[in-house]
Tab-separated table of C-alpha atoms in Angstrom:
chain	number	residue	atom	x	y	z
A	286	UNK	CA	-11.953	-10.010	-3.108
A	287	UNK	CA	-9.452	-11.899	-0.979
A	288	UNK	CA	-9.864	-15.704	-0.879
A	289	UNK	CA	-10.959	-17.180	2.472
A	290	UNK	CA	-9.873	-20.594	3.759
A	291	UNK	CA	-11.059	-22.147	7.064
A	292	UNK	CA	-12.239	-18.795	8.363
A	293	UNK	CA	-8.982	-17.048	7.487
A	294	UNK	CA	-7.555	-15.422	4.384
A	295	UNK	CA	-5.811	-17.996	2.218
A	296	UNK	CA	-2.775	-15.775	1.735
A	297	UNK	CA	-0.737	-15.691	4.999
A	298	UNK	CA	0.545	-12.201	4.167
A	299	UNK	CA	-3.022	-10.909	3.780
A	300	UNK	CA	-4.061	-12.639	7.028
A	301	UNK	CA	-1.149	-11.033	8.882
A	302	UNK	CA	-2.046	-7.628	7.445
A	303	UNK	CA	-5.682	-8.110	8.455
A	304	UNK	CA	-4.722	-9.085	12.006
A	305	UNK	CA	-2.540	-6.012	12.375
A	306	UNK	CA	-5.150	-3.684	10.876
A	307	UNK	CA	-8.072	-5.121	12.886
A	308	UNK	CA	-6.241	-5.020	16.208
A	309	UNK	CA	-4.986	-1.501	15.546
A	310	UNK	CA	-8.522	-0.280	14.803
A	311	UNK	CA	-9.862	-1.938	17.982
A	312	UNK	CA	-7.213	-0.396	20.219
A	313	UNK	CA	-9.326	2.645	21.282
A	314	UNK	CA	-12.301	0.411	22.176
A	315	UNK	CA	-10.114	-1.994	24.169
A	316	UNK	CA	-8.644	0.904	26.132
A	317	UNK	CA	-12.045	2.476	26.822
A	318	UNK	CA	-13.437	-0.899	27.901
A	319	UNK	CA	-10.442	-1.387	30.197
A	320	UNK	CA	-10.879	2.044	31.804
A	321	UNK	CA	-14.605	1.434	32.335
A	322	UNK	CA	-13.863	-1.901	33.972
A	323	UNK	CA	-11.360	-0.238	36.310
A	324	UNK	CA	-13.953	2.410	37.244
A	325	UNK	CA	-16.478	-0.311	38.098
A	326	UNK	CA	-13.859	-2.082	40.222
A	327	UNK	CA	-13.131	1.194	42.030
A	328	UNK	CA	-16.850	1.698	42.689
A	329	UNK	CA	-17.004	-1.761	44.333
A	330	UNK	CA	-13.912	-0.917	46.373
A	331	UNK	CA	-15.552	2.271	47.681
A	332	UNK	CA	-18.870	0.540	48.437
A	333	UNK	CA	-17.399	-2.537	50.181
A	334	UNK	CA	-16.598	-0.925	53.594
A	335	UNK	CA	-20.231	0.164	53.925
A	336	UNK	CA	-21.622	-3.376	53.635
A	337	UNK	CA	-18.796	-5.837	54.229
A	338	UNK	CA	-17.042	-6.880	57.450
A	339	UNK	CA	-13.565	-5.523	58.206
A	340	UNK	CA	-11.963	-8.910	57.636
A	341	UNK	CA	-13.587	-9.407	54.205
A	342	UNK	CA	-13.002	-5.749	53.303
A	343	UNK	CA	-9.265	-6.320	53.734
A	344	UNK	CA	-9.474	-9.508	51.652
A	345	UNK	CA	-11.476	-7.754	48.915
A	346	UNK	CA	-9.061	-4.834	48.934
A	347	UNK	CA	-6.251	-7.255	48.044
A	348	UNK	CA	-8.289	-8.868	45.267
A	349	UNK	CA	-9.472	-5.540	43.835
A	350	UNK	CA	-5.976	-4.094	44.158
A	351	UNK	CA	-4.553	-6.989	42.149
A	352	UNK	CA	-7.354	-6.598	39.605
A	353	UNK	CA	-6.728	-2.858	39.202
A	354	UNK	CA	-2.989	-3.412	38.817
A	355	UNK	CA	-3.572	-6.168	36.256
A	356	UNK	CA	-6.141	-4.106	34.323
A	357	UNK	CA	-3.901	-1.033	34.402
A	358	UNK	CA	-0.920	-3.038	33.207
A	359	UNK	CA	-3.079	-4.484	30.438
A	360	UNK	CA	-4.184	-1.016	29.279
A	361	UNK	CA	-0.571	0.165	29.443
A	362	UNK	CA	0.508	-2.822	27.340
A	363	UNK	CA	-1.789	-1.644	24.532
A	364	UNK	CA	0.572	1.324	24.053
A	365	UNK	CA	3.512	-1.035	23.514
A	366	UNK	CA	4.402	-1.228	19.775
A	367	UNK	CA	4.560	-5.026	19.928
A	368	UNK	CA	1.058	-5.371	21.408
A	369	UNK	CA	-0.733	-5.476	18.044
A	370	UNK	CA	1.110	-8.617	16.959
A	371	UNK	CA	0.662	-10.413	20.312
A	372	UNK	CA	-2.964	-11.379	21.102
A	373	UNK	CA	-1.603	-13.526	23.933
A	374	UNK	CA	-1.422	-10.310	26.000
A	375	UNK	CA	-5.242	-10.016	25.908
A	376	UNK	CA	-5.652	-13.728	26.544
A	377	UNK	CA	-3.454	-13.794	29.662
A	378	UNK	CA	-4.662	-10.473	31.132
A	379	UNK	CA	-8.378	-11.246	30.744
A	380	UNK	CA	-7.934	-14.775	32.101
A	381	UNK	CA	-6.195	-13.337	35.179
A	382	UNK	CA	-8.963	-10.770	35.640
A	383	UNK	CA	-11.721	-13.376	35.433
A	384	UNK	CA	-9.840	-15.554	37.948
A	385	UNK	CA	-9.726	-12.682	40.453
A	386	UNK	CA	-13.368	-11.864	39.694
A	387	UNK	CA	-14.452	-15.383	40.657
A	388	UNK	CA	-12.814	-15.079	44.104
A	389	UNK	CA	-14.276	-11.606	44.625
A	390	UNK	CA	-17.775	-12.950	43.962
A	391	UNK	CA	-17.322	-15.707	46.533
A	392	UNK	CA	-16.361	-13.223	49.228
A	393	UNK	CA	-19.236	-10.893	48.372
A	394	UNK	CA	-21.789	-13.673	48.509
A	395	UNK	CA	-20.517	-14.810	51.855
A	396	UNK	CA	-21.525	-11.379	53.062
A	397	UNK	CA	-24.841	-11.073	51.221
A	398	UNK	CA	-26.558	-14.393	51.739
A	399	UNK	CA	-27.420	-16.453	54.727
A	400	UNK	CA	-24.938	-19.142	55.576
A	401	UNK	CA	-27.684	-21.720	54.947
A	402	UNK	CA	-28.274	-20.514	51.379
A	403	UNK	CA	-25.837	-21.891	48.837
A	404	UNK	CA	-25.824	-19.381	45.989
A	405	UNK	CA	-22.110	-18.961	45.424
A	406	UNK	CA	-22.486	-19.918	41.794
A	407	UNK	CA	-24.384	-16.723	40.997
A	408	UNK	CA	-22.016	-13.809	40.356
A	409	UNK	CA	-22.433	-10.495	42.082
A	410	UNK	CA	-19.928	-8.778	39.790
A	411	UNK	CA	-21.046	-9.947	36.344
A	412	UNK	CA	-18.532	-12.319	34.726
A	413	UNK	CA	-20.089	-11.713	31.306
A	414	UNK	CA	-18.679	-8.179	31.374
A	415	UNK	CA	-15.214	-9.725	31.133
A	416	UNK	CA	-16.420	-12.214	28.512
A	417	UNK	CA	-17.732	-9.312	26.420
A	418	UNK	CA	-14.357	-7.611	26.847
A	419	UNK	CA	-12.614	-10.767	25.587
A	420	UNK	CA	-15.086	-11.151	22.686
A	421	UNK	CA	-14.058	-7.721	21.394
A	422	UNK	CA	-10.331	-7.905	22.194
A	423	UNK	CA	-9.975	-11.348	20.555
A	424	UNK	CA	-12.444	-10.733	17.713
A	425	UNK	CA	-9.963	-11.524	14.955
A	426	UNK	CA	-8.840	-14.711	16.744
A	427	UNK	CA	-12.031	-16.791	17.187
A	428	UNK	CA	-10.124	-19.973	18.066
A	429	UNK	CA	-8.159	-18.140	20.734
A	430	UNK	CA	-11.417	-16.722	22.110
A	431	UNK	CA	-12.986	-20.197	22.265
A	432	UNK	CA	-9.924	-21.440	24.150
A	433	UNK	CA	-10.253	-18.483	26.514
A	434	UNK	CA	-13.936	-19.314	27.123
A	435	UNK	CA	-13.067	-22.947	27.795
A	436	UNK	CA	-10.471	-21.929	30.392
A	437	UNK	CA	-12.953	-19.430	31.833
A	438	UNK	CA	-15.400	-22.306	32.381
A	439	UNK	CA	-12.648	-24.280	34.126
A	440	UNK	CA	-11.870	-21.288	36.376
A	441	UNK	CA	-15.588	-20.804	37.056
A	442	UNK	CA	-16.200	-24.428	38.004
A	443	UNK	CA	-13.014	-24.768	40.071
A	444	UNK	CA	-14.035	-21.665	42.018
A	445	UNK	CA	-17.656	-22.574	42.833
A	446	UNK	CA	-17.654	-26.367	43.054
A	447	UNK	CA	-15.722	-26.291	46.293
A	448	UNK	CA	-18.483	-24.267	47.990
A	449	UNK	CA	-21.617	-25.045	45.959
A	450	UNK	CA	-23.611	-28.262	46.046
A	451	UNK	CA	-24.843	-29.877	42.840
A	452	UNK	CA	-28.346	-28.570	43.364
A	453	UNK	CA	-30.712	-26.496	41.287
A	454	UNK	CA	-28.730	-23.307	42.005
A	455	UNK	CA	-25.597	-24.655	40.316
A	456	UNK	CA	-27.452	-25.949	37.264
A	457	UNK	CA	-29.359	-22.723	36.748
A	458	UNK	CA	-26.115	-20.798	37.153
A	459	UNK	CA	-24.431	-23.013	34.546
A	460	UNK	CA	-27.362	-22.519	32.135
A	461	UNK	CA	-27.169	-18.780	32.673
A	462	UNK	CA	-23.415	-18.760	32.180
A	463	UNK	CA	-23.513	-20.957	29.053
A	464	UNK	CA	-26.308	-18.930	27.428
A	465	UNK	CA	-24.280	-15.774	27.990
A	466	UNK	CA	-21.160	-17.505	26.629
A	467	UNK	CA	-23.034	-18.518	23.463
A	468	UNK	CA	-24.060	-14.900	22.938
A	469	UNK	CA	-20.434	-13.819	23.360
A	470	UNK	CA	-19.334	-16.435	20.813
A	471	UNK	CA	-21.920	-15.068	18.381
A	472	UNK	CA	-20.675	-11.516	18.998
A	473	UNK	CA	-17.061	-12.593	18.526
A	474	UNK	CA	-17.929	-14.423	15.293
A	475	UNK	CA	-20.005	-11.495	13.982
A	476	UNK	CA	-17.224	-8.986	14.648
A	477	UNK	CA	-14.669	-11.287	13.015
A	478	UNK	CA	-16.778	-11.919	9.907
A	479	UNK	CA	-17.787	-8.286	9.434
A	480	UNK	CA	-14.190	-7.123	10.013
A	481	UNK	CA	-12.846	-9.597	7.457
A	482	UNK	CA	-15.503	-8.621	4.935
A	483	UNK	CA	-14.786	-4.925	5.390
A	484	UNK	CA	-11.039	-5.564	5.183
A	485	UNK	CA	-11.380	-7.633	1.983
A	486	UNK	CA	-13.505	-4.884	0.421
A	487	UNK	CA	-10.999	-2.222	1.480
A	488	UNK	CA	-8.141	-4.309	0.045
A	489	UNK	CA	-9.984	-4.681	-3.272
A	490	UNK	CA	-10.739	-0.957	-3.398
A	491	UNK	CA	-7.130	-0.114	-2.524
A	492	UNK	CA	-5.828	-2.452	-5.232
A	493	UNK	CA	-8.150	-0.857	-7.774
A	494	UNK	CA	-7.154	2.624	-6.610
A	495	UNK	CA	-3.459	1.698	-6.879
A	496	UNK	CA	-3.973	0.417	-10.434
A	497	UNK	CA	-5.841	3.566	-11.445
A	498	UNK	CA	-3.204	5.746	-9.815
A	499	UNK	CA	-0.435	3.834	-11.574
A	500	UNK	CA	-2.196	4.441	-14.895
A	501	UNK	CA	-2.547	8.147	-14.116
A	502	UNK	CA	1.110	8.456	-13.067
A	503	UNK	CA	2.083	6.573	-16.217
A	504	UNK	CA	0.453	9.329	-18.270
A	505	UNK	CA	1.196	12.364	-16.104
A	506	UNK	CA	4.046	13.523	-13.850
A	507	UNK	CA	3.405	13.238	-10.097
A	508	UNK	CA	3.551	16.993	-9.557
A	509	UNK	CA	1.023	17.543	-12.352
A	510	UNK	CA	-1.379	14.980	-10.853
A	511	UNK	CA	-1.310	16.762	-7.483
A	512	UNK	CA	-2.089	20.099	-9.103
A	513	UNK	CA	-4.932	18.623	-11.157
A	514	UNK	CA	-6.418	17.135	-7.979
A	515	UNK	CA	-6.273	20.570	-6.366
A	516	UNK	CA	-8.024	22.101	-9.374
A	517	UNK	CA	-4.982	24.129	-10.425
A	518	UNK	CA	-3.826	24.816	-13.984
A	519	UNK	CA	-0.784	22.757	-14.980
A	520	UNK	CA	1.615	25.007	-16.927
A	521	UNK	CA	5.420	25.011	-16.576
A	522	UNK	CA	8.348	26.696	-18.224
A	523	UNK	CA	11.799	25.112	-18.537
A	524	UNK	CA	14.663	27.384	-19.601
A	525	UNK	CA	17.223	24.709	-20.403
A	526	UNK	CA	15.847	21.406	-21.681
A	527	UNK	CA	17.011	19.033	-24.410
A	528	UNK	CA	14.378	17.499	-26.663
A	529	UNK	CA	15.031	14.129	-28.332
A	530	UNK	CA	13.106	13.057	-31.423
A	531	UNK	CA	13.651	9.475	-32.664
A	532	UNK	CA	12.093	8.188	-35.858
A	533	UNK	CA	12.180	4.812	-37.589
A	534	UNK	CA	13.684	4.910	-41.076
A	535	UNK	CA	11.603	3.503	-43.950
A	536	UNK	CA	8.633	2.661	-41.724
A	537	UNK	CA	6.021	3.277	-44.436
A	538	UNK	CA	7.781	0.876	-46.796
A	539	UNK	CA	8.235	-1.653	-44.030
A	540	UNK	CA	4.520	-1.497	-43.187
A	541	UNK	CA	3.735	-2.589	-46.742
A	542	UNK	CA	5.999	-5.625	-46.490
A	543	UNK	CA	5.182	-7.186	-43.122
A	544	UNK	CA	1.960	-8.301	-41.424
A	545	UNK	CA	0.166	-5.927	-39.019
A	546	UNK	CA	0.936	-8.234	-36.083
A	547	UNK	CA	4.623	-8.316	-36.952
A	548	UNK	CA	4.660	-4.527	-37.319
A	549	UNK	CA	2.992	-3.998	-33.928
A	550	UNK	CA	5.507	-6.359	-32.320
A	551	UNK	CA	8.383	-4.389	-33.841
A	552	UNK	CA	7.010	-1.035	-32.649
A	553	UNK	CA	6.270	-2.439	-29.211
A	554	UNK	CA	9.842	-3.657	-28.841
A	555	UNK	CA	11.201	-0.316	-30.048
A	556	UNK	CA	9.089	1.734	-27.642
A	557	UNK	CA	9.695	-0.602	-24.686
A	558	UNK	CA	13.439	-0.471	-25.323
A	559	UNK	CA	13.302	3.333	-25.484
A	560	UNK	CA	11.278	3.430	-22.243
A	561	UNK	CA	13.911	1.371	-20.439
A	562	UNK	CA	16.688	3.607	-21.733
A	563	UNK	CA	14.765	6.713	-20.659
A	564	UNK	CA	14.365	5.376	-17.112
A	565	UNK	CA	18.052	4.443	-16.987
A	566	UNK	CA	19.322	7.851	-18.126
A	567	UNK	CA	16.881	10.136	-16.322
A	568	UNK	CA	15.012	11.141	-19.460
A	569	UNK	CA	11.258	11.725	-19.563
A	570	UNK	CA	9.164	10.054	-22.229
A	571	UNK	CA	6.710	12.583	-23.661
A	572	UNK	CA	4.751	10.536	-26.198
A	573	UNK	CA	4.878	8.376	-29.305
A	574	UNK	CA	3.701	9.713	-32.646
A	575	UNK	CA	3.188	6.891	-35.090
A	576	UNK	CA	6.632	5.283	-35.350
A	577	UNK	CA	8.378	8.267	-33.689
A	578	UNK	CA	9.412	8.614	-30.048
A	579	UNK	CA	9.551	12.014	-28.341
A	580	UNK	CA	11.458	12.468	-25.070
A	581	UNK	CA	12.940	15.315	-23.059
A	582	UNK	CA	15.820	15.757	-20.632
A	583	UNK	CA	15.605	18.580	-18.098
A	584	UNK	CA	11.811	18.740	-17.935
A	585	UNK	CA	9.825	17.166	-15.096
A	586	UNK	CA	12.631	14.650	-14.584
A	587	UNK	CA	15.622	16.505	-13.180
A	588	UNK	CA	18.967	15.923	-14.899
A	589	UNK	CA	22.332	17.584	-14.210
A	590	UNK	CA	23.250	18.376	-17.818
A	591	UNK	CA	20.265	17.929	-20.115
A	592	UNK	CA	22.415	17.721	-23.272
A	593	UNK	CA	24.623	14.965	-21.855
A	594	UNK	CA	21.595	13.026	-20.602
A	595	UNK	CA	19.848	13.346	-23.965
A	596	UNK	CA	22.882	12.155	-25.954
A	597	UNK	CA	23.537	9.229	-23.593
A	598	UNK	CA	19.874	8.213	-23.916
A	599	UNK	CA	19.998	8.433	-27.714
A	600	UNK	CA	23.105	6.261	-27.882
A	601	UNK	CA	21.508	3.660	-25.603
A	602	UNK	CA	18.442	3.502	-27.862
A	603	UNK	CA	20.628	3.113	-30.971
A	604	UNK	CA	22.484	0.236	-29.278
A	605	UNK	CA	19.246	-1.738	-29.566
A	606	UNK	CA	18.948	-1.443	-33.343
A	607	UNK	CA	20.528	-4.861	-33.850
A	608	UNK	CA	17.746	-6.506	-31.826
A	609	UNK	CA	15.091	-4.585	-33.777
A	610	UNK	CA	16.624	-5.848	-37.021
A	611	UNK	CA	16.508	-9.414	-35.705
A	612	UNK	CA	12.807	-9.086	-34.809
A	613	UNK	CA	11.906	-7.425	-38.116
A	614	UNK	CA	13.904	-9.951	-40.127
A	615	UNK	CA	15.042	-7.087	-42.326
A	616	UNK	CA	17.093	-3.902	-42.166
A	617	UNK	CA	15.629	-1.398	-39.707
A	618	UNK	CA	17.146	1.965	-38.819
A	619	UNK	CA	16.599	4.890	-36.492
A	620	UNK	CA	17.428	8.551	-36.735
A	621	UNK	CA	17.822	10.857	-33.725
A	622	UNK	CA	17.547	14.641	-33.561
A	623	UNK	CA	18.378	16.623	-30.402
A	624	UNK	CA	17.994	20.338	-29.742
A	625	UNK	CA	18.441	22.241	-26.462
A	626	UNK	CA	16.635	25.360	-25.359
A	627	UNK	CA	13.524	26.635	-23.558
A	628	UNK	CA	10.252	24.677	-23.644
A	629	UNK	CA	6.782	25.057	-22.185
A	630	UNK	CA	5.034	22.058	-20.643
A	631	UNK	CA	1.581	21.460	-19.297
A	632	UNK	CA	-1.739	19.639	-19.397
A	633	UNK	CA	-4.600	20.876	-21.552
A	634	UNK	CA	-8.098	19.532	-22.025
A	635	UNK	CA	-10.369	17.591	-19.674
A	636	UNK	CA	-10.431	14.190	-21.390
A	637	UNK	CA	-7.550	11.864	-22.348
A	638	UNK	CA	-5.191	14.227	-20.576
A	639	UNK	CA	-1.453	14.051	-21.153
A	640	UNK	CA	1.484	16.195	-20.138
A	641	UNK	CA	2.925	17.648	-23.349
A	642	UNK	CA	5.694	20.057	-24.344
A	643	UNK	CA	5.577	22.877	-26.875
A	644	UNK	CA	7.926	25.445	-28.348
A	645	UNK	CA	10.525	25.980	-31.037
A	646	UNK	CA	12.893	23.600	-29.275
A	647	UNK	CA	10.501	20.695	-29.869
A	648	UNK	CA	9.983	21.640	-33.510
A	649	UNK	CA	13.735	22.021	-34.091
A	650	UNK	CA	14.462	18.532	-32.685
A	651	UNK	CA	11.967	17.055	-35.161
A	652	UNK	CA	13.570	18.954	-38.054
A	653	UNK	CA	17.091	17.867	-37.014
A	654	UNK	CA	16.073	14.197	-36.965
A	655	UNK	CA	15.536	14.235	-40.727
A	656	UNK	CA	19.170	15.303	-41.281
A	657	UNK	CA	20.725	12.595	-39.094
A	658	UNK	CA	22.540	9.629	-40.683
A	659	UNK	CA	20.727	6.302	-40.367
A	660	UNK	CA	21.378	4.948	-36.860
A	661	UNK	CA	23.128	8.207	-36.058
A	662	UNK	CA	22.459	11.413	-34.164
A	663	UNK	CA	22.066	15.010	-35.306
A	664	UNK	CA	22.405	17.756	-32.717
A	665	UNK	CA	22.087	21.503	-32.959
A	666	UNK	CA	24.821	23.963	-32.108
A	667	UNK	CA	22.907	24.790	-28.946
A	668	UNK	CA	23.159	21.158	-27.782
A	669	UNK	CA	26.800	20.872	-28.905
A	670	UNK	CA	27.736	23.895	-26.786
A	671	UNK	CA	26.026	22.419	-23.727
A	672	UNK	CA	27.404	18.895	-23.911
A	673	UNK	CA	30.704	17.847	-22.355
A	674	UNK	CA	31.055	14.903	-24.759
A	675	UNK	CA	31.844	16.383	-28.197
A	676	UNK	CA	34.431	13.885	-29.440
A	677	UNK	CA	31.905	11.614	-31.188
A	678	UNK	CA	30.508	14.456	-33.301
A	679	UNK	CA	32.047	15.508	-36.575
A	680	UNK	CA	32.705	19.035	-37.770
A	681	UNK	CA	29.759	21.423	-38.065
A	682	UNK	CA	27.997	21.896	-41.351
A	683	UNK	CA	24.958	23.827	-42.491
A	684	UNK	CA	21.658	22.109	-43.208
A	685	UNK	CA	18.573	23.646	-44.769
A	686	UNK	CA	15.715	22.883	-42.336
A	687	UNK	CA	12.093	23.295	-43.373
A	688	UNK	CA	10.565	26.358	-41.790
A	689	UNK	CA	13.863	27.248	-40.123
A	690	UNK	CA	16.421	27.942	-42.839
A	691	UNK	CA	20.137	27.219	-42.779
A	692	UNK	CA	21.153	25.762	-39.423
A	693	UNK	CA	24.480	24.635	-38.004
A	694	UNK	CA	24.271	20.878	-37.329
A	695	UNK	CA	26.639	18.284	-35.834
A	696	UNK	CA	26.374	14.595	-36.712
A	697	UNK	CA	27.452	11.493	-34.817
A	698	UNK	CA	28.390	8.473	-36.929
A	699	UNK	CA	26.132	5.375	-37.005
A	700	UNK	CA	26.599	2.914	-34.167
A	701	UNK	CA	29.386	0.388	-34.770
A	702	UNK	CA	28.273	-3.119	-35.736
A	703	UNK	CA	24.939	-2.012	-37.215
A	704	UNK	CA	24.127	-3.093	-40.757
A	705	UNK	CA	24.744	-0.617	-43.554
A	706	UNK	CA	21.410	1.021	-44.339
A	707	UNK	CA	22.443	3.461	-47.033
A	708	UNK	CA	19.801	2.072	-49.373
A	709	UNK	CA	17.131	2.421	-46.748
A	710	UNK	CA	18.215	5.998	-46.173
A	711	UNK	CA	17.744	6.834	-49.844
A	712	UNK	CA	14.165	5.541	-49.952
A	713	UNK	CA	13.069	6.783	-46.474
């Protein structure tokens, strides 16, 4: 929940967002209230000639005309984009309306009561209708509403004191007015509190929803999430993708030499580094398998040339081997295998869902990784034919791959400046 301070949200940004949201949601009610008020004013204008003298009818027509123009302008202002951020528009318009209303009541009472009866303080056209209007329009600004009420009292007293003695009529009118004002304050406060509570709850729910959505999008591609929400099967075919398989050399031996905490730190740094490189080169992380990292170029993440993107990603990951060696405090190496071809991707199962890729291309990349030099890259002929950057790869040679047979493979030399790990390679 959002923290409150002195009746407002402690965070100014949250308070500003609440003000904008609350005023936007109240816009339809403010407009309807304004139209209803104009209709009431029109009804008085139609009825006046039947009961009021010609002289006062002309005077009332001016007052009601000004009121209708002011109310209409106020309603029109609510359609202005800057209205939501300017509560002063409500304040000024409603204060002007209540000022005109006070003068209208004086004229009407001059017509309805005997000249000997001093009852000007009692309104014919109810002032509380405008107060209720202000209580709603300024609900999220209780201090501004209290200031408006205070000025309304000043307008009320300045209007009636000139024509009303300080007798029982005035005091009863003041009691009536103040009791109504207290009710309007309570309404204004209740709307403000309930609005803030609802907004804080909505903000908390939205934050939780955003976190959950971020977790979902971290596990699944956006397009896959939309299809799952619609109840559709998520199955895709990619004709030209490049699969990258990266494995840590001598991990089993390393696990026997270092503490579990140290090992987890090393893996975490490796995977985080690979994630950053994947984001930089437009490569999609598929999953981690033990100490291995599986990624794909040309799958859900669009890339111009999947082979070029895959090789650039692999080189960026290998550039971080020096830092991994520093963290491990010992020689650490990586091997990379890349193969290009068709793959099938999709989401299976109903629990712990993940978007995965299958096919011979994935299997071949894993087999190629085992032939790569330590801190080097092994690519298939298929990838070599697709890439535009062949200079770093040596001449082709045949490798016997398990379950595949003899395969034409191209190797890239280990990254410059990385420690010689020939011994590690022999025991991996």
